[in-house]
Structures are given as structure tokens and as C-alpha cells.
Coordinates of N, CA and C in Angstrom, one line a residue:
M1 N 53.8 27.2 26.1 CA 54.4 28.2 26.9 C 54.3 27.8 28.4
M2 N 55.4 27.9 29.1 CA 55.4 27.5 30.5 C 55.2 28.8 31.4
T3 N 54.6 28.6 32.5 CA 54.3 29.8 33.4 C 55.6 30.1 34.1
P4 N 55.8 31.4 34.5 CA 57.0 31.8 35.2 C 57.2 31.0 36.5
A5 N 56.1 30.7 37.2 CA 56.3 29.9 38.4 C 56.8 28.6 38.1
F6 N 56.3 27.9 37.1 CA 56.8 26.6 36.7 C 58.3 26.6 36.3
L7 N 58.6 27.6 35.5 CA 60.0 27.8 35.1 C 60.9 28.0 36.3
S8 N 60.5 28.9 37.2 CA 61.3 29.1 38.4 C 61.5 27.8 39.2
V9 N 60.5 27.0 39.3 CA 60.6 25.8 40.1 C 61.6 24.8 39.3
A10 N 61.5 24.8 38.0 CA 62.3 23.9 37.2 C 63.8 24.4 37.4
L11 N 64.0 25.7 37.3 CA 65.4 26.1 37.5 C 65.9 25.8 38.9
L12 N 65.0 25.9 39.9 CA 65.4 25.6 41.3 C 65.8 24.1 41.4
L13 N 65.0 23.3 40.7 CA 65.3 21.8 40.7 C 66.6 21.6 40.1
L14 N 67.0 22.3 39.1 CA 68.3 22.1 38.5 C 69.4 22.3 39.5
V15 N 69.2 23.3 40.4 CA 70.2 23.6 41.4 C 70.2 22.5 42.5
L16 N 69.1 21.9 42.8 CA 69.0 21.0 43.9 C 69.3 19.6 43.6
L17 N 69.5 19.3 42.3 CA 69.8 17.9 41.9 C 71.2 17.5 42.4
P18 N 71.3 16.2 42.8 CA 72.6 15.7 43.3 C 73.7 15.8 42.2
G19 N 74.9 16.1 42.6 CA 76.0 16.2 41.7 C 76.0 17.4 40.9
V20 N 75.2 18.4 41.2 CA 75.2 19.7 40.5 C 76.2 20.6 41.1
P21 N 77.0 21.3 40.3 CA 78.0 22.2 40.9 C 77.3 23.4 41.7
A22 N 78.0 24.0 42.5 CA 77.5 25.1 43.3 C 77.1 26.3 42.4
R23 N 76.3 27.3 43.1 CA 75.8 28.4 42.3 C 76.9 29.4 41.9
N24 N 76.7 30.1 40.9 CA 77.6 31.2 40.4 C 76.8 32.4 40.5
D25 N 77.2 33.4 41.3 CA 76.5 34.6 41.5 C 76.9 35.8 40.7
S26 N 77.0 35.5 39.4 CA 77.4 36.6 38.4 C 76.2 37.5 38.3
P27 N 76.5 38.9 38.3 CA 75.4 39.8 38.3 C 74.8 40.0 36.9
E28 N 75.5 39.7 35.9 CA 75.0 40.0 34.5 C 74.0 39.0 34.0
S29 N 74.4 37.8 33.9 CA 73.6 36.7 33.3 C 74.0 35.4 33.9
D30 N 73.0 34.6 34.2 CA 73.3 33.2 34.7 C 72.6 32.2 33.8
S31 N 73.2 31.0 33.8 CA 72.5 30.0 32.9 C 72.5 28.7 33.6
A32 N 71.6 27.9 33.2 CA 71.5 26.5 33.6 C 71.4 25.7 32.4
E33 N 72.2 24.7 32.2 CA 72.2 23.9 30.9 C 72.5 22.5 31.2
S34 N 71.9 21.6 30.4 CA 72.2 20.2 30.4 C 72.3 19.7 29.0
N35 N 73.3 18.8 28.8 CA 73.5 18.3 27.5 C 73.0 16.9 27.3
S36 N 72.3 16.4 28.3 CA 71.7 15.0 28.1 C 70.5 15.1 27.2
D37 N 70.0 13.9 26.8 CA 68.9 13.9 25.8 C 67.7 14.7 26.1
G38 N 67.2 14.7 27.3 CA 66.1 15.5 27.6 C 66.4 16.8 28.3
S39 N 67.5 17.4 27.8 CA 68.0 18.6 28.5 C 67.3 19.9 28.3
V40 N 67.5 20.8 29.2 CA 66.9 22.1 29.2 C 68.0 23.1 29.3
S41 N 68.0 24.2 28.5 CA 69.0 25.3 28.7 C 68.1 26.5 29.2
A42 N 68.7 27.2 30.2 CA 67.9 28.3 30.7 C 68.9 29.4 31.0
E43 N 68.4 30.7 30.8 CA 69.3 31.8 31.1 C 68.4 32.9 31.8
S44 N 69.0 33.4 32.9 CA 68.3 34.4 33.7 C 69.1 35.7 33.5
N45 N 68.5 36.7 33.0 CA 69.2 38.0 32.7 C 69.0 39.0 33.8
S46 N 69.9 40.0 33.9 CA 69.8 41.0 35.0 C 68.5 41.8 35.0
D47 N 67.7 41.8 33.9 CA 66.5 42.5 33.9 C 65.3 41.6 34.4
G48 N 65.6 40.4 34.9 CA 64.6 39.6 35.5 C 63.9 38.6 34.5
S49 N 64.3 38.7 33.3 CA 63.7 37.8 32.3 C 64.4 36.4 32.3
V50 N 63.7 35.4 32.0 CA 64.2 34.1 31.9 C 63.9 33.5 30.6
S51 N 64.9 32.9 29.9 CA 64.6 32.2 28.6 C 65.1 30.8 28.8
A52 N 64.3 29.8 28.3 CA 64.6 28.4 28.4 C 64.4 27.8 27.1
E53 N 65.2 26.8 26.8 CA 65.1 26.0 25.5 C 65.2 24.6 25.8
S54 N 64.3 23.8 25.2 CA 64.4 22.3 25.3 C 65.0 21.8 24.1
N55 N 65.7 20.7 24.1 CA 66.3 20.1 23.0 C 65.3 19.3 22.1
S56 N 64.0 19.4 22.4 CA 63.0 18.7 21.7 C 62.3 19.6 20.7
D57 N 63.0 20.5 20.0 CA 62.4 21.4 19.0 C 61.4 22.4 19.5
E58 N 61.4 22.7 20.7 CA 60.5 23.8 21.2 C 61.2 24.7 22.1
S59 N 60.9 26.0 22.0 CA 61.6 26.9 22.9 C 60.5 27.6 23.8
I60 N 61.0 28.0 24.9 CA 60.0 28.6 25.9 C 60.6 29.9 26.4
S61 N 59.8 30.9 26.5 CA 60.2 32.2 27.1 C 59.2 32.5 28.2
A62 N 59.8 33.1 29.3 CA 58.9 33.4 30.4 C 59.6 34.5 31.2
E63 N 58.8 35.3 31.9 CA 59.3 36.4 32.8 C 59.3 35.8 34.2
S64 N 60.4 36.1 35.0 CA 60.5 35.6 36.3 C 60.8 36.8 37.2
N65 N 60.2 36.8 38.4 CA 60.5 37.8 39.4 C 61.6 37.4 40.3
S66 N 62.2 36.3 40.1 CA 63.3 35.7 40.9 C 64.5 36.6 40.9
V67 N 65.0 36.9 42.0 CA 66.2 37.8 42.1 C 67.5 36.9 42.2
E68 N 67.3 35.6 42.5 CA 68.4 34.7 42.7 C 69.1 34.5 41.3
S69 N 70.4 34.3 41.4 CA 71.2 34.0 40.2 C 71.5 32.5 40.3
I70 N 71.3 31.8 39.2 CA 71.5 30.4 39.2 C 72.4 30.0 38.0
S71 N 73.3 29.1 38.3 CA 74.2 28.5 37.3 C 74.4 27.1 37.7
A72 N 74.0 26.2 36.9 CA 74.1 24.8 37.2 C 74.2 23.9 36.0
E73 N 74.9 22.8 36.1 CA 74.9 21.8 35.1 C 74.2 20.5 35.6
V74 N 73.3 20.0 34.9 CA 72.4 18.9 35.3 C 73.2 17.6 35.1
A75 N 73.1 16.7 36.0 CA 73.7 15.4 35.9 C 72.9 14.6 34.8
P76 N 73.4 13.6 34.1 CA 72.7 12.9 33.1 C 71.4 12.3 33.7
T77 N 70.4 12.2 32.8 CA 69.1 11.6 33.2 C 69.3 10.1 33.6
P78 N 68.8 9.8 34.8 CA 68.9 8.4 35.2 C 68.2 7.4 34.3
N79 N 68.6 6.2 34.3 CA 68.0 5.2 33.4 C 66.5 5.0 33.7
C80 N 65.8 4.6 32.7 CA 64.3 4.3 32.9 C 64.1 3.1 33.8
V81 N 63.2 3.2 34.7 CA 62.9 2.2 35.6 C 61.4 1.7 35.5
T82 N 60.6 2.4 34.8 CA 59.2 2.0 34.7 C 58.8 1.7 33.3
P83 N 58.8 0.4 32.9 CA 58.5 0.1 31.5 C 57.0 0.1 31.3
F84 N 56.6 0.5 30.1 CA 55.2 0.5 29.7 C 55.1 0.4 28.2
S85 N 53.9 0.2 27.6 CA 53.8 0.1 26.2 C 52.9 1.2 25.7
I86 N 53.0 1.6 24.4 CA 52.1 2.6 23.8 C 51.5 1.9 22.6
L87 N 50.2 1.8 22.5 CA 49.5 1.3 21.4 C 48.9 2.5 20.6
V88 N 49.2 2.5 19.3 CA 48.7 3.6 18.5 C 47.6 3.0 17.6
S89 N 46.3 3.5 17.8 CA 45.2 2.9 17.1 C 44.5 4.1 16.3
N90 N 43.7 3.7 15.3 CA 43.0 4.7 14.5 C 41.6 4.2 14.3
S91 N 40.7 4.8 15.1 CA 39.3 4.5 15.0 C 38.6 5.1 13.8
V92 N 39.2 6.0 13.1 CA 38.6 6.6 11.9 C 38.8 5.8 10.7
T93 N 40.0 5.3 10.4 CA 40.2 4.5 9.2 C 40.4 3.0 9.5
N94 N 40.4 2.6 10.8 CA 40.7 1.2 11.2 C 42.0 0.7 10.7
A95 N 43.0 1.5 10.5 CA 44.3 1.1 10.1 C 44.9 0.1 11.2
P96 N 45.8 -0.7 10.8 CA 46.3 -1.7 11.8 C 47.0 -0.9 13.0
N97 N 46.8 -1.5 14.2 CA 47.4 -0.9 15.4 C 48.9 -1.2 15.4
K98 N 49.6 -0.3 16.1 CA 51.1 -0.5 16.2 C 51.4 -0.3 17.7
T99 N 52.2 -1.2 18.2 CA 52.5 -1.2 19.7 C 54.0 -1.0 19.8
Y100 N 54.4 -0.1 20.7 CA 55.8 0.2 21.0 C 56.0 0.1 22.5
S101 N 57.3 -0.2 22.8 CA 57.7 -0.3 24.2 C 58.6 0.8 24.6
T102 N 58.4 1.4 25.8 CA 59.2 2.5 26.2 C 59.3 2.5 27.8
C103 N 59.8 3.5 28.4 CA 59.9 3.5 29.8 C 60.1 5.0 30.3
V104 N 59.9 5.2 31.5 CA 60.2 6.5 32.1 C 61.0 6.3 33.4
V105 N 61.6 7.4 33.8 CA 62.3 7.4 35.1 C 61.3 7.3 36.2
Y106 N 61.7 7.0 37.4 CA 60.8 6.9 38.6 C 59.9 8.2 38.6
R107 N 58.6 7.9 38.6 CA 57.6 9.0 38.7 C 57.6 9.9 37.5
G108 N 58.2 9.4 36.4 CA 58.3 10.2 35.2 C 56.9 10.3 34.4
I109 N 56.8 11.4 33.6 CA 55.5 11.6 32.9 C 55.5 10.9 31.6
L110 N 54.3 10.7 31.1 CA 54.1 10.1 29.7 C 54.9 10.8 28.7
L111 N 54.9 12.1 28.7 CA 55.6 12.9 27.7 C 57.1 12.5 27.6
G112 N 57.7 12.2 28.8 CA 59.1 11.8 28.8 C 59.3 10.4 28.2
G113 N 58.4 9.5 28.4 CA 58.4 8.2 27.8 C 58.2 8.3 26.3
M114 N 57.4 9.2 25.8 CA 57.1 9.4 24.4 C 58.4 10.0 23.7
R115 N 59.0 10.9 24.4 CA 60.3 11.5 23.9 C 61.4 10.4 23.8
T116 N 61.5 9.6 24.8 CA 62.5 8.5 24.8 C 62.2 7.6 23.6
L117 N 60.9 7.2 23.4 CA 60.5 6.3 22.3 C 60.9 7.0 21.0
Q118 N 60.6 8.3 20.8 CA 60.8 8.9 19.6 C 62.3 9.0 19.3
E119 N 63.2 9.1 20.3 CA 64.6 9.2 20.1 C 65.2 7.8 19.8
T120 N 64.5 6.7 20.2 CA 65.1 5.4 20.1 C 64.4 4.6 19.0
N121 N 63.3 5.0 18.4 CA 62.6 4.3 17.4 C 62.1 5.2 16.3
K122 N 62.8 5.0 15.2 CA 62.4 5.9 14.0 C 61.0 5.7 13.5
G123 N 60.3 4.7 13.9 CA 59.0 4.4 13.5 C 57.9 5.1 14.3
F124 N 58.4 5.8 15.4 CA 57.4 6.5 16.2 C 57.8 8.0 16.2
R125 N 56.8 8.8 15.8 CA 56.9 10.3 15.8 C 55.7 10.9 16.4
F126 N 55.9 12.0 17.1 CA 54.7 12.7 17.6 C 55.0 14.2 17.7
T127 N 54.0 15.0 17.7 CA 54.1 16.5 17.9 C 53.1 16.9 18.9
Y128 N 53.4 18.0 19.6 CA 52.4 18.6 20.5 C 52.6 20.1 20.6
T129 N 51.5 20.7 21.1 CA 51.6 22.1 21.4 C 51.5 22.4 22.9
E130 N 52.0 23.5 23.3 CA 52.0 23.9 24.7 C 50.8 24.9 24.9
D131 N 49.8 24.5 25.7 CA 48.7 25.4 26.0 C 49.1 26.1 27.3
P132 N 49.0 27.4 27.4 CA 49.4 28.1 28.6 C 48.6 27.7 29.9
N133 N 47.4 27.2 29.7 CA 46.6 26.8 30.8 C 46.5 25.3 31.1
Y134 N 46.7 24.5 30.1 CA 46.5 23.1 30.3 C 47.7 22.3 30.0
G135 N 48.8 22.9 29.5 CA 50.1 22.2 29.3 C 50.1 21.6 27.9
P136 N 51.0 20.5 27.8 CA 51.2 19.9 26.5 C 49.9 19.2 25.9
Y137 N 49.6 19.5 24.6 CA 48.4 18.9 24.0 C 48.9 18.1 22.8
L138 N 48.6 16.8 22.7 CA 49.1 15.9 21.6 C 48.4 16.4 20.3
Q139 N 49.2 16.7 19.3 CA 48.7 17.1 18.0 C 48.7 16.0 17.0
S140 N 49.9 15.3 16.9 CA 50.0 14.3 15.8 C 50.8 13.1 16.3
V141 N 50.5 11.9 15.8 CA 51.3 10.7 16.0 C 51.6 10.1 14.7
N142 N 52.8 9.8 14.4 CA 53.2 9.1 13.2 C 52.7 9.8 12.0
G143 N 52.7 11.2 12.0 CA 52.3 12.0 10.9 C 50.8 12.2 10.7
L144 N 50.0 11.6 11.6 CA 48.5 11.8 11.5 C 48.1 12.8 12.6
K145 N 47.6 14.0 12.1 CA 47.3 15.1 12.9 C 45.8 15.3 13.1
G146 N 45.5 15.6 14.4 CA 44.1 15.9 14.6 C 43.7 17.2 13.9
S147 N 42.4 17.4 13.7 CA 41.9 18.5 12.9 C 40.5 19.0 13.3
T148 N 40.4 20.3 13.6 CA 39.0 20.8 13.9 C 38.1 20.7 12.7
K149 N 38.7 20.9 11.5 CA 37.9 20.8 10.2 C 37.4 19.4 10.1
D150 N 38.2 18.4 10.3 CA 37.8 17.0 10.1 C 37.1 16.4 11.4
R151 N 37.2 17.2 12.5 CA 36.6 16.8 13.8 C 37.3 15.6 14.3
T152 N 38.7 15.6 14.3 CA 39.4 14.4 14.8 C 40.4 14.9 15.8
Y153 N 40.8 14.0 16.7 CA 41.8 14.3 17.8 C 42.4 13.0 18.3
W154 N 43.4 13.1 19.1 CA 44.0 11.9 19.7 C 43.5 11.7 21.1
E155 N 42.8 10.7 21.3 CA 42.2 10.3 22.6 C 43.3 9.6 23.4
L156 N 43.4 9.9 24.7 CA 44.4 9.2 25.6 C 43.7 8.3 26.5
L157 N 44.1 7.0 26.5 CA 43.5 6.0 27.3 C 44.7 5.2 28.0
V158 N 44.3 4.5 29.1 CA 45.3 3.6 29.7 C 44.6 2.3 30.1
K159 N 45.2 1.2 29.7 CA 44.7 -0.1 30.0 C 45.5 -0.6 31.2
K160 N 44.8 -0.8 32.3 CA 45.4 -1.4 33.5 C 44.6 -2.7 33.8
A161 N 45.4 -3.8 34.0 CA 44.8 -5.1 34.3 C 43.6 -5.3 33.3
N162 N 42.4 -5.3 33.8 CA 41.2 -5.7 33.0 C 40.3 -4.5 32.6
E163 N 40.8 -3.3 32.9 CA 39.9 -2.1 32.5 C 40.7 -1.1 31.7
T164 N 40.0 -0.4 30.8 CA 40.6 0.7 30.0 C 39.9 2.0 30.5
I165 N 40.8 2.9 30.8 CA 40.3 4.2 31.4 C 40.7 5.4 30.5
T166 N 39.8 6.3 30.3 CA 40.1 7.5 29.6 C 40.8 8.4 30.5
L167 N 42.0 8.9 30.1 CA 42.8 9.8 30.9 C 42.1 11.1 31.1
N168 N 42.1 11.6 32.3 CA 41.6 13.0 32.6 C 42.7 14.0 32.7
V169 N 43.9 13.6 32.3 CA 45.0 14.6 32.3 C 45.8 14.3 30.9
G170 N 46.6 15.2 30.6 CA 47.3 15.1 29.3 C 48.7 14.4 29.4
I171 N 49.4 14.4 28.3 CA 50.7 13.7 28.2 C 51.8 14.4 29.2
G172 N 51.5 15.6 29.6 CA 52.5 16.3 30.5 C 52.2 16.1 31.9
A173 N 51.1 15.4 32.3 CA 50.8 15.2 33.7 C 50.6 13.7 34.1
F174 N 50.3 12.8 33.1 CA 50.0 11.4 33.4 C 51.3 10.7 33.8
I175 N 51.3 10.0 34.9 CA 52.5 9.2 35.3 C 52.2 7.7 35.1
P176 N 52.8 7.1 34.1 CA 52.5 5.7 33.8 C 53.1 4.8 35.0
S177 N 52.3 3.7 35.2 CA 52.8 2.7 36.1 C 53.4 1.6 35.3
E178 N 54.2 0.7 36.0 CA 54.8 -0.4 35.4 C 53.8 -1.3 34.6
N179 N 54.1 -1.6 33.4 CA 53.4 -2.4 32.5 C 52.0 -1.9 32.1
D180 N 51.8 -0.6 32.3 CA 50.6 0.1 31.7 C 50.6 -0.1 30.2
Q181 N 49.5 -0.1 29.6 CA 49.4 0.1 28.1 C 48.7 1.4 27.8
I182 N 49.4 2.3 27.3 CA 48.9 3.7 27.0 C 48.3 3.5 25.6
I183 N 47.1 3.9 25.4 CA 46.5 3.9 24.1 C 46.3 5.3 23.5
L184 N 46.9 5.5 22.4 CA 46.8 6.8 21.7 C 45.8 6.5 20.5
N185 N 44.6 6.9 20.7 CA 43.5 6.5 19.7 C 43.0 7.7 18.9
F186 N 43.3 7.6 17.6 CA 42.8 8.7 16.7 C 41.3 8.5 16.5
K187 N 40.5 9.5 16.8 CA 39.1 9.4 16.6 C 38.4 10.6 16.3
E188 N 37.1 10.5 15.9 CA 36.3 11.7 15.6 C 35.5 12.1 16.8
Y189 N 35.1 13.4 16.8 CA 34.2 13.8 17.9 C 33.0 14.4 17.3

């Protein structure tokens, strides 16, 4: 679930993007929608509520105190400019590692690169949940899901040059650098 403030900022960004049509000040209902792969659809109703839906099988609802009416169509997502790799490893069963290549837009987040990879490579799948306080939480990779019963989870690491660092942020906040190796390590706690 996204916070109302975050959703308001996201809708505002939709309006500010270059190439976006001007506002429509309809009093009843306004919407912002994009049909590109990573698109978001949003609607602001006259009662102040905002509904948003992502094309990645998750929907988001939030209340907004914003009085502004917004109607915009988002320009297509720019091409990826920051390549990096994702290594999927399993410390529990020692299954063979799998490495994938992907990329993000300039200053794009890991979640965006993972979505790009999932859309372009049928061998890579992942799921996550949205925590209201901490954002996206990685649940499963390639069908293998973390479990409190089995005391397993997906550890996030990044290998830069000669050191491997445990990420202190999640998939929704980490910004990969060029040629980073992101390690999604299934392990026990």
C-alpha cells in the first residue's frame, strides 16, 4: 500500500513529465494513465479519494487531500541506461546459481530492473508485498518463497568491485550503479 503523500507526488510527477498534455480541470473525476510497460493508472474522484493501479498485478488505493484535478498521459519509459546483473543463489539447498542481465533508467530503482527482467526473460519471476511502512518486500524468486515457518527469506546483497555489501534498503529504494551485481540470496535465519 502506498501512502497518500507518495501517491500525490507520483501523480504530480505524471503532470510534470516532458511531453505530457496539459491539465484537464473536470470537476467530476480526473485520471492519469500510461500504457507503457511500467505504467500506472490513477483516478482522483470529487470526494478526494485517489485510486491507482499498476500493470504489475498489484493495485493500490489511497486517500488524498489534494484539491487539484489532474489528467495526464505519460510519455513512454526511456530506454535503460544503467546495466547490472542479478545473481540468484540458494544458501539453503546449495542449488546452482543463476545470473541474469538487466538495466534501469537513469537513477532507477532495483524493483524497476527486476520488473524489466521479468518482462523480458521467462526464466526469471519474482513476487513482493507492499508494507505500508517499509515499502516493497521481496517474497519469492523463481517460485521459491520465504517462509516464517521454515525461517527462510531473500537476503539482498550488492557486489561492487572487490566487496559484497548487505543492502540496508529494499528493492523499492536501492538504486543500482552500472555493472553492479545484485545478489538475491535465499537463506535461513
